[in-house]
Amino acid sequence: MNFGKMPIANGFLSKEQFSDEYYFDLLPAFCESCCLFQIINQPDPEKMFHHHYAFFSRSSKKMIEHFQKYSEWILNNYIDNSDPFVIELGSNDGIMLENFSIKSINHLGIEPSANVANVAREHGVNTLTEFFDKSILDNILNEYGYADVITAANVMCHIPDLNSVAENINKILKPDGVLIFEDPYLGSMIEKTSFDQIYDEHVYIFSAISVENIFSPHGFELINIIEQNTHGGSMRYVLARKGQRKIHDVVNNQIDYEKRLGLDKPSTYNNFRLNCEKNRNDLVLLLKKIKSEGLSIAGYAATSKSTTVLNYCGIGADLIEYISDTTPIKQGKYSPGVHIPIKSHDYFLENKPDYAILFAWNHMNEIMLNEVEYTKSGGKWILFVPSVMVE
Ligand code: SAH
Ligand code: TMP
């Protein structure tokens, strides 16, 4: 597939930066041999993850709750020793590890984006401002020892070289340790036509089939998987070294389900492409119709996903006046590529549009509760996943 020229999804910028904005070709593809769905070109990680990274995990209350439960679940199911050590890759602002830190459990976050890593430290989370690569393994072993659990959320799919991730994990995980990660799920993306999951940071959209194919040559097997309703449909994968732990039935059931859904067949992705094109055309037609009636449209939440929607569909400030977002670092800037102004949530309340297009559709329940007033006063919502509709 070719989604065209794309900017950095979280690259919110000032007017002065418009002229040297970075673009790359967003080319999603499916590998018939390992069944990975992936993008072919990824910008250098340093262009995306740095000292002014714009995504702060704590911006959603629901996600704070999610990570409390995730960490409890790890403790209850996968930690059987009295002095465990837990590593998290891509620990961001400490949303997950804080729950271990509070319990005085030995932990380490590995987080290359310095600004979010600093917030984690303010919350008492031990954090190494580094990418997870082999150069830091000796440091970890010398200072902390081998890990009982290596965990990650919405990070594994960000790391281009999965073979080196598996090799590095092999070097610092105890023999009976587990690797637990969750990421947006390919099955959900195909079922919902949620094409906005595809952007620079998401090099891969995983399925159980592809995760097994990637980690198996490194001595791991999938022992458990649990569906998650976060980020529009995610999957949690638990891997252990072969033969070390019981494999839950759900693993094979899910792989069978994925085969029934056709996640291992190229034709599925051809259909997906056609569905994406339909959504794009329907959305552009709807926005143009609303504008032609003299009504106003604003975006709700400047998500990284919205960068794909806006640039793939060619929707700019002529159709969407502004996007409101609660993240201070995004406010006062412009959206990547199409340069729609980003405003605060207060601005949204003071300048209510006739229509709000919900870019954070994955946080819909939380947002609908917060915006009862807007909806009651006649404000309309535009949704585009799984298909274009007005509510
Ligand atoms: N785990 C958090 C953050 C997800 S955003 C959550 O689920 O909300 C992805 C995070 O991974 C960013 O903070 C980014 O800086 C970090 N990251 C990107 N590449 C990484 C790598 N190679 N190693 C470790 N962390 C990485
Ligand atoms: P995400 O979809 O990648 O989690 O990004 C969520 C973005 O949405 C983040 O920039 C914060 C923003 N947001 C709001 O503006 N209002 C809200 O109520 C919520 C939940 C998120």
Short mmCIF file of C-alpha atoms and ligand atoms in Angstrom, two decimals:
data_model
loop_
_atom_site.label_atom_id
_atom_site.label_comp_id
_atom_site.label_asym_id
_atom_site.label_seq_id
_atom_site.Cartn_x
_atom_site.Cartn_y
_atom_site.Cartn_z
CA MET A 1 0.00 0.00 0.00
CA ASN A 2 1.09 3.57 -0.46
CA PHE A 3 -0.21 6.17 2.00
CA GLY A 4 1.88 8.87 0.34
CA LYS A 5 4.25 11.41 1.86
CA MET A 6 4.02 11.53 5.64
CA PRO A 7 5.56 13.78 8.28
CA ILE A 8 6.64 12.59 11.76
CA ALA A 9 3.35 11.63 13.48
CA ASN A 10 4.21 13.35 16.76
CA GLY A 11 6.18 16.13 15.07
CA PHE A 12 4.02 19.09 16.13
CA LEU A 13 5.75 22.21 14.90
CA SER A 14 5.89 26.01 14.89
CA LYS A 15 5.36 28.17 11.77
CA GLU A 16 9.12 28.77 11.48
CA GLN A 17 9.68 25.02 11.13
CA PHE A 18 7.24 24.51 8.21
CA SER A 19 9.86 25.04 5.52
CA ASP A 20 12.17 22.22 6.65
CA GLU A 21 9.61 19.69 7.81
CA TYR A 22 10.76 16.09 7.30
CA TYR A 23 8.69 13.73 5.11
CA PHE A 24 9.00 10.05 4.22
CA ASP A 25 6.92 7.60 2.11
CA LEU A 26 4.49 5.64 4.28
CA LEU A 27 4.43 2.22 2.63
CA PRO A 28 2.57 -0.48 4.58
CA ALA A 29 3.32 -4.04 3.50
CA PHE A 30 2.68 -7.65 4.43
CA CYS A 31 5.43 -10.30 4.59
CA GLU A 32 4.19 -13.62 3.26
CA SER A 33 6.93 -15.59 4.97
CA CYS A 34 6.68 -14.35 8.59
CA CYS A 35 3.17 -12.81 8.31
CA LEU A 36 4.31 -9.49 9.74
CA PHE A 37 2.37 -6.40 8.77
CA GLN A 38 4.87 -3.59 8.68
CA ILE A 39 5.93 -0.33 7.10
CA ILE A 40 8.83 -0.47 4.69
CA ASN A 41 10.53 2.87 5.43
CA GLN A 42 10.88 4.13 8.95
CA PRO A 43 12.46 7.50 9.79
CA ASP A 44 15.53 7.35 12.07
CA PRO A 45 14.35 6.65 15.65
CA GLU A 46 16.24 9.78 16.82
CA LYS A 47 13.88 11.88 14.65
CA MET A 48 10.91 10.57 16.65
CA PHE A 49 12.17 9.91 20.18
CA HIS A 50 14.16 12.74 21.74
CA HIS A 51 14.14 15.38 24.48
CA HIS A 52 10.89 16.97 23.30
CA TYR A 53 8.78 13.88 22.57
CA ALA A 54 5.11 14.95 22.53
CA PHE A 55 3.33 11.85 23.87
CA PHE A 56 2.84 11.60 27.63
CA SER A 57 1.20 8.36 28.70
CA ARG A 58 -0.46 9.95 31.73
CA SER A 59 -2.68 12.13 29.51
CA SER A 60 -5.46 9.51 29.82
CA LYS A 61 -6.99 8.61 33.20
CA LYS A 62 -8.19 5.33 31.74
CA MET A 63 -4.63 4.42 30.78
CA ILE A 64 -3.45 5.18 34.34
CA GLU A 65 -6.05 2.66 35.55
CA HIS A 66 -5.07 0.23 32.80
CA PHE A 67 -1.43 0.24 33.89
CA GLN A 68 -2.36 -0.21 37.56
CA LYS A 69 -4.24 -3.36 36.57
CA TYR A 70 -1.53 -4.50 34.13
CA SER A 71 1.14 -4.31 36.85
CA GLU A 72 -1.09 -6.09 39.42
CA TRP A 73 -1.71 -8.82 36.86
CA ILE A 74 2.04 -9.25 36.26
CA LEU A 75 2.65 -9.49 40.00
CA ASN A 76 -0.15 -12.01 40.53
CA ASN A 77 0.60 -14.23 37.55
CA TYR A 78 4.24 -14.03 36.62
CA ILE A 79 6.27 -13.18 39.70
CA ASP A 80 6.96 -16.02 42.06
CA ASN A 81 10.06 -14.84 43.85
CA SER A 82 10.24 -12.55 46.88
CA ASP A 83 12.80 -10.09 45.46
CA PRO A 84 11.92 -9.67 41.79
CA PHE A 85 13.41 -7.35 39.20
CA VAL A 86 11.18 -5.89 36.49
CA ILE A 87 12.39 -4.06 33.38
CA GLU A 88 10.11 -1.98 31.19
CA LEU A 89 11.05 -0.95 27.66
CA GLY A 90 9.65 2.44 26.62
CA SER A 91 8.53 3.35 30.13
CA ASN A 92 7.65 6.91 29.06
CA ASP A 93 6.51 9.03 32.05
CA GLY A 94 6.52 6.06 34.44
CA ILE A 95 2.79 5.31 34.13
CA MET A 96 3.40 1.56 34.59
CA LEU A 97 6.57 1.28 36.69
CA GLU A 98 5.30 3.71 39.31
CA ASN A 99 3.07 0.86 40.45
CA PHE A 100 6.18 -1.28 41.11
CA SER A 101 8.14 1.61 42.60
CA ILE A 102 5.34 2.30 45.14
CA LYS A 103 5.66 -1.32 46.32
CA SER A 104 9.48 -0.97 46.58
CA ILE A 105 9.94 -3.58 43.85
CA ASN A 106 13.27 -3.47 42.06
CA HIS A 107 12.61 -2.00 38.62
CA LEU A 108 14.20 -0.18 35.70
CA GLY A 109 12.64 1.76 32.86
CA ILE A 110 14.49 2.13 29.57
CA GLU A 111 13.25 5.27 27.87
CA PRO A 112 15.13 7.21 25.18
CA SER A 113 12.92 10.33 25.22
CA ALA A 114 14.56 12.49 27.90
CA ASN A 115 11.62 14.77 28.71
CA VAL A 116 9.18 11.95 29.47
CA ALA A 117 11.93 9.99 31.28
CA ASN A 118 12.39 12.99 33.60
CA VAL A 119 8.71 12.93 34.49
CA ALA A 120 9.08 9.23 35.34
CA ARG A 121 11.97 10.03 37.69
CA GLU A 122 9.82 12.68 39.38
CA HIS A 123 7.40 9.83 40.12
CA GLY A 124 10.14 7.75 41.75
CA VAL A 125 10.78 5.50 38.74
CA ASN A 126 14.39 4.39 38.06
CA THR A 127 14.95 5.28 34.43
CA LEU A 128 17.78 4.93 31.95
CA THR A 129 17.56 7.50 29.13
CA GLU A 130 18.59 5.10 26.37
CA PHE A 131 17.24 3.09 23.48
CA PHE A 132 17.07 -0.62 24.31
CA ASP A 133 20.15 -1.97 22.55
CA LYS A 134 23.16 -4.11 23.31
CA SER A 135 25.32 -1.21 24.51
CA ILE A 136 23.36 -0.98 27.79
CA LEU A 137 23.13 -4.68 28.69
CA ASP A 138 26.34 -4.88 30.75
CA ASN A 139 25.29 -1.83 32.75
CA ILE A 140 21.94 -3.41 33.55
CA LEU A 141 23.48 -6.75 34.56
CA ASN A 142 26.17 -5.10 36.72
CA GLU A 143 23.79 -2.77 38.50
CA TYR A 144 20.59 -4.82 38.75
CA GLY A 145 21.23 -8.43 37.66
CA TYR A 146 18.95 -10.63 35.53
CA ALA A 147 15.28 -9.74 35.11
CA ASP A 148 12.31 -11.85 36.19
CA VAL A 149 10.03 -9.95 33.85
CA ILE A 150 10.70 -7.74 30.86
CA THR A 151 7.61 -5.83 29.92
CA ALA A 152 6.54 -3.24 27.39
CA ALA A 153 3.40 -1.52 26.14
CA ASN A 154 3.06 0.14 22.78
CA VAL A 155 6.81 -0.06 22.33
CA MET A 156 7.77 -3.41 20.79
CA CYS A 157 6.04 -2.34 17.58
CA HIS A 158 8.25 0.80 17.57
CA ILE A 159 11.57 -1.05 17.43
CA PRO A 160 12.73 -1.80 13.89
CA ASP A 161 15.23 -4.62 14.58
CA LEU A 162 13.16 -7.27 16.35
CA ASN A 163 15.88 -9.91 16.04
CA SER A 164 18.27 -7.79 18.05
CA VAL A 165 15.52 -7.10 20.62
CA ALA A 166 15.05 -10.86 21.05
CA GLU A 167 18.83 -11.43 21.30
CA ASN A 168 19.20 -8.66 23.88
CA ILE A 169 16.28 -9.93 25.93
CA ASN A 170 17.85 -13.39 25.90
CA LYS A 171 20.97 -11.90 27.51
CA ILE A 172 19.25 -10.23 30.48
CA LEU A 173 16.19 -12.39 31.21
CA LYS A 174 16.38 -15.15 33.83
CA PRO A 175 16.02 -18.71 32.39
CA ASP A 176 12.43 -18.95 33.65
CA GLY A 177 11.71 -15.24 33.17
CA VAL A 178 8.92 -13.93 30.96
CA LEU A 179 8.60 -11.28 28.28
CA ILE A 180 5.22 -9.55 28.34
CA PHE A 181 4.20 -6.90 25.87
CA GLU A 182 1.07 -5.39 24.41
CA ASP A 183 0.56 -3.50 21.20
CA PRO A 184 -2.23 -2.53 18.79
CA TYR A 185 -3.61 -5.78 17.35
CA LEU A 186 -3.64 -6.57 13.64
CA GLY A 187 -6.95 -8.46 13.92
CA SER A 188 -8.64 -5.33 15.32
CA MET A 189 -7.09 -3.10 12.67
CA ILE A 190 -8.36 -5.33 9.87
CA GLU A 191 -11.82 -5.75 11.39
CA LYS A 192 -12.26 -2.02 12.11
CA THR A 193 -10.39 -0.62 9.10
CA SER A 194 -8.46 1.45 11.64
CA PHE A 195 -5.87 2.55 9.10
CA ASP A 196 -4.77 5.36 11.45
CA GLN A 197 -2.83 2.76 13.47
CA ILE A 198 -0.29 2.94 10.65
CA TYR A 199 2.28 5.70 11.21
CA ASP A 200 6.02 6.14 11.55
CA GLU A 201 6.31 4.87 15.15
CA HIS A 202 4.32 1.71 14.40
CA VAL A 203 6.83 -0.21 12.31
CA TYR A 204 4.80 -3.36 12.96
CA ILE A 205 1.21 -4.25 13.71
CA PHE A 206 1.48 -7.67 15.35
CA SER A 207 -0.66 -10.79 15.36
CA ALA A 208 -0.15 -13.94 17.45
CA ILE A 209 1.07 -15.67 14.28
CA SER A 210 3.78 -13.10 13.55
CA VAL A 211 4.90 -12.78 17.19
CA GLU A 212 5.39 -16.56 17.36
CA ASN A 213 7.28 -16.48 14.03
CA ILE A 214 9.62 -13.70 15.16
CA PHE A 215 10.48 -14.96 18.65
CA SER A 216 10.54 -18.71 18.04
CA PRO A 217 13.98 -18.79 16.32
CA HIS A 218 15.35 -17.11 19.47
CA GLY A 219 14.13 -19.88 21.76
CA PHE A 220 10.86 -18.31 22.92
CA GLU A 221 7.27 -19.51 22.66
CA LEU A 222 3.96 -17.75 23.18
CA ILE A 223 2.45 -19.07 26.40
CA ASN A 224 -0.48 -16.72 26.87
CA ILE A 225 -2.32 -13.93 25.09
CA ILE A 226 -5.02 -11.61 26.38
CA GLU A 227 -7.07 -9.20 24.29
CA GLN A 228 -7.13 -5.59 25.48
CA ASN A 229 -9.58 -2.85 24.59
CA THR A 230 -6.89 -0.14 24.84
CA HIS A 231 -5.72 1.89 21.84
CA GLY A 232 -8.63 0.75 19.73
CA GLY A 233 -7.95 -2.98 20.15
CA SER A 234 -4.68 -4.38 21.45
CA MET A 235 -3.21 -7.75 22.33
CA ARG A 236 -1.01 -8.68 25.28
CA TYR A 237 1.54 -11.39 24.48
CA VAL A 238 3.37 -13.46 27.10
CA LEU A 239 6.49 -15.33 25.98
CA ALA A 240 8.76 -17.69 27.88
CA ARG A 241 11.70 -19.84 26.88
CA LYS A 242 10.53 -23.04 25.20
CA GLY A 243 9.40 -25.72 27.66
CA GLN A 244 9.70 -23.48 30.74
CA ARG A 245 6.03 -22.68 31.28
CA LYS A 246 2.58 -24.05 30.49
CA ILE A 247 1.05 -22.88 27.20
CA HIS A 248 -2.53 -21.69 27.67
CA ASP A 249 -5.15 -23.03 25.22
CA VAL A 250 -6.04 -19.49 24.22
CA VAL A 251 -2.79 -19.25 22.23
CA ASN A 252 -3.73 -21.90 19.69
CA ASN A 253 -7.36 -20.80 19.66
CA GLN A 254 -6.26 -17.29 18.72
CA ILE A 255 -3.93 -18.54 16.00
CA ASP A 256 -6.83 -20.56 14.53
CA TYR A 257 -9.03 -17.47 14.69
CA GLU A 258 -6.36 -15.40 12.91
CA LYS A 259 -6.19 -17.98 10.12
CA ARG A 260 -9.98 -17.87 9.76
CA LEU A 261 -9.74 -14.07 9.54
CA GLY A 262 -7.07 -14.49 6.83
CA LEU A 263 -4.29 -12.65 8.65
CA ASP A 264 -1.81 -15.00 6.96
CA LYS A 265 -3.07 -14.23 3.42
CA PRO A 266 -2.19 -11.33 1.10
CA SER A 267 -5.80 -11.09 -0.21
CA THR A 268 -6.92 -9.89 3.25
CA TYR A 269 -4.67 -6.87 2.92
CA ASN A 270 -5.94 -6.11 -0.54
CA ASN A 271 -9.46 -5.89 0.92
CA PHE A 272 -8.12 -3.77 3.76
CA ARG A 273 -6.63 -1.34 1.24
CA LEU A 274 -9.97 -1.03 -0.57
CA ASN A 275 -11.75 -0.40 2.76
CA CYS A 276 -9.20 2.30 3.66
CA GLU A 277 -9.77 4.02 0.33
CA LYS A 278 -13.53 3.95 0.87
CA ASN A 279 -13.22 5.46 4.37
CA ARG A 280 -10.93 8.16 3.03
CA ASN A 281 -13.33 9.13 0.23
CA ASP A 282 -16.38 9.06 2.52
CA LEU A 283 -14.65 11.21 5.14
CA VAL A 284 -13.46 13.87 2.70
CA LEU A 285 -16.94 14.05 1.09
CA LEU A 286 -18.62 14.43 4.49
CA LEU A 287 -16.27 17.20 5.68
CA LYS A 288 -16.68 19.10 2.38
CA LYS A 289 -20.46 18.82 2.60
CA ILE A 290 -20.50 20.15 6.18
CA LYS A 291 -18.24 23.07 5.20
CA SER A 292 -20.38 23.86 2.15
CA GLU A 293 -23.31 24.26 4.53
CA GLY A 294 -21.35 26.96 6.39
CA LEU A 295 -20.88 24.84 9.53
CA SER A 296 -17.68 24.56 11.55
CA ILE A 297 -15.53 21.50 12.23
CA ALA A 298 -12.79 21.04 14.86
CA GLY A 299 -10.62 18.05 15.61
CA TYR A 300 -10.81 16.48 19.07
CA ALA A 301 -7.35 15.31 20.30
CA ALA A 302 -4.19 15.69 18.24
CA THR A 303 -3.27 12.02 18.38
CA SER A 304 -0.37 10.54 16.47
CA LYS A 305 -3.02 8.53 14.59
CA SER A 306 -4.60 11.77 13.36
CA THR A 307 -1.42 12.56 11.42
CA THR A 308 -2.10 9.57 9.18
CA VAL A 309 -5.79 10.43 8.76
CA LEU A 310 -5.14 14.07 7.86
CA ASN A 311 -2.21 13.48 5.52
CA TYR A 312 -3.53 10.32 3.84
CA CYS A 313 -6.90 12.03 3.24
CA GLY A 314 -5.41 15.43 2.39
CA ILE A 315 -7.50 17.23 5.03
CA GLY A 316 -6.13 20.64 6.05
CA ALA A 317 -7.07 23.84 7.86
CA ASP A 318 -9.56 24.69 5.09
CA LEU A 319 -11.78 21.89 6.44
CA ILE A 320 -10.77 21.60 10.12
CA GLU A 321 -10.31 24.95 11.88
CA TYR A 322 -8.32 23.69 14.83
CA ILE A 323 -7.61 20.56 16.88
CA SER A 324 -7.95 20.69 20.66
CA ASP A 325 -5.62 18.63 22.83
CA THR A 326 -4.91 18.49 26.55
CA THR A 327 -1.12 18.07 26.13
CA PRO A 328 0.59 21.44 26.83
CA ILE A 329 3.60 20.69 24.57
CA LYS A 330 1.28 20.36 21.53
CA GLN A 331 -0.75 23.52 22.19
CA GLY A 332 0.19 26.66 20.21
CA LYS A 333 1.85 24.47 17.58
CA TYR A 334 0.58 23.08 14.26
CA SER A 335 -0.26 19.55 13.27
CA PRO A 336 2.38 17.66 11.26
CA GLY A 337 2.12 17.97 7.48
CA VAL A 338 -1.22 19.74 7.09
CA HIS A 339 -0.55 22.46 9.70
CA ILE A 340 -3.86 22.75 11.51
CA PRO A 341 -3.50 24.90 14.68
CA ILE A 342 -3.48 22.96 17.97
CA LYS A 343 -5.48 24.58 20.78
CA SER A 344 -6.14 23.83 24.42
CA HIS A 345 -9.23 22.09 25.72
CA ASP A 346 -10.41 25.42 27.19
CA TYR A 347 -10.31 26.86 23.68
CA PHE A 348 -12.59 24.02 22.54
CA LEU A 349 -15.06 24.84 25.33
CA GLU A 350 -15.01 28.53 24.39
CA ASN A 351 -15.18 27.94 20.61
CA LYS A 352 -17.46 24.93 20.32
CA PRO A 353 -17.64 23.73 16.72
CA ASP A 354 -20.83 22.44 15.08
CA TYR A 355 -18.98 19.18 14.45
CA ALA A 356 -16.02 17.61 16.29
CA ILE A 357 -14.10 14.88 14.54
CA LEU A 358 -12.99 12.40 17.19
CA PHE A 359 -9.36 11.56 16.47
CA ALA A 360 -8.95 9.89 19.89
CA TRP A 361 -11.69 7.37 19.11
CA ASN A 362 -9.77 4.87 21.27
CA HIS A 363 -10.61 7.07 24.30
CA MET A 364 -14.24 7.51 23.24
CA ASN A 365 -15.93 6.45 26.51
CA GLU A 366 -13.74 8.73 28.61
CA ILE A 367 -14.23 11.67 26.22
CA MET A 368 -18.01 11.25 25.83
CA LEU A 369 -18.36 11.44 29.62
CA ASN A 370 -16.25 14.62 29.73
CA GLU A 371 -18.14 16.24 26.86
CA VAL A 372 -21.75 15.61 27.86
CA GLU A 373 -22.37 19.39 27.76
CA TYR A 374 -21.10 19.75 24.19
CA THR A 375 -23.22 16.83 23.00
CA LYS A 376 -26.31 18.03 24.92
CA SER A 377 -26.02 21.49 23.44
CA GLY A 378 -26.26 20.02 19.92
CA GLY A 379 -22.57 19.45 19.15
CA LYS A 380 -22.13 16.56 16.72
CA TRP A 381 -19.37 13.96 16.56
CA ILE A 382 -17.77 12.66 13.38
CA LEU A 383 -16.33 9.15 13.57
CA PHE A 384 -14.35 7.38 10.86
CA VAL A 385 -13.63 3.98 12.47
CA PRO A 386 -14.95 1.43 11.55
CA SER A 387 -16.72 3.58 8.95
CA VAL A 388 -17.56 7.24 8.50
CA MET A 389 -20.59 8.34 10.54
CA VAL A 390 -22.09 11.27 12.46
CA GLU A 391 -23.45 10.85 16.00
N1 SAH B 1 4.61 2.47 27.35
C1 SAH B 1 3.97 3.76 27.23
C2 SAH B 1 4.60 4.63 26.13
C3 SAH B 1 4.33 4.21 24.72
S1 SAH B 1 4.97 5.37 23.54
C4 SAH B 1 2.49 3.59 26.99
O1 SAH B 1 2.03 2.52 26.61
O2 SAH B 1 1.76 4.58 27.13
C5 SAH B 1 6.47 4.56 23.06
C6 SAH B 1 7.63 4.87 23.97
O3 SAH B 1 8.71 4.01 23.59
C7 SAH B 1 8.13 6.31 23.85
O4 SAH B 1 8.20 6.88 25.11
C8 SAH B 1 9.49 6.15 23.18
O5 SAH B 1 10.42 7.12 23.56
C9 SAH B 1 9.91 4.74 23.61
N2 SAH B 1 10.85 4.03 22.69
C10 SAH B 1 10.94 4.15 21.36
N3 SAH B 1 11.90 3.35 20.86
C11 SAH B 1 12.43 2.70 21.93
C12 SAH B 1 13.49 1.75 22.07
N4 SAH B 1 14.19 1.30 21.02
N5 SAH B 1 13.77 1.30 23.31
C13 SAH B 1 13.06 1.73 24.40
N6 SAH B 1 12.06 2.63 24.31
C14 SAH B 1 11.74 3.12 23.10
P1 TMP B 2 -3.33 8.38 22.07
O1 TMP B 2 -4.55 8.14 21.28
O2 TMP B 2 -2.08 8.08 21.30
O3 TMP B 2 -3.40 7.79 23.43
O4 TMP B 2 -3.20 9.97 22.27
C1 TMP B 2 -4.14 10.63 23.01
C2 TMP B 2 -4.06 12.12 22.70
O5 TMP B 2 -5.35 12.65 22.94
C3 TMP B 2 -3.10 12.91 23.59
O6 TMP B 2 -2.47 13.92 22.83
C4 TMP B 2 -4.02 13.57 24.63
C5 TMP B 2 -5.29 13.73 23.85
N1 TMP B 2 -6.51 13.68 24.69
C6 TMP B 2 -7.30 14.81 24.79
O7 TMP B 2 -6.98 15.85 24.22
N2 TMP B 2 -8.43 14.74 25.56
C7 TMP B 2 -8.80 13.60 26.22
O8 TMP B 2 -9.83 13.58 26.91
C8 TMP B 2 -7.98 12.42 26.07
C9 TMP B 2 -8.34 11.14 26.76
C10 TMP B 2 -6.84 12.51 25.29
#
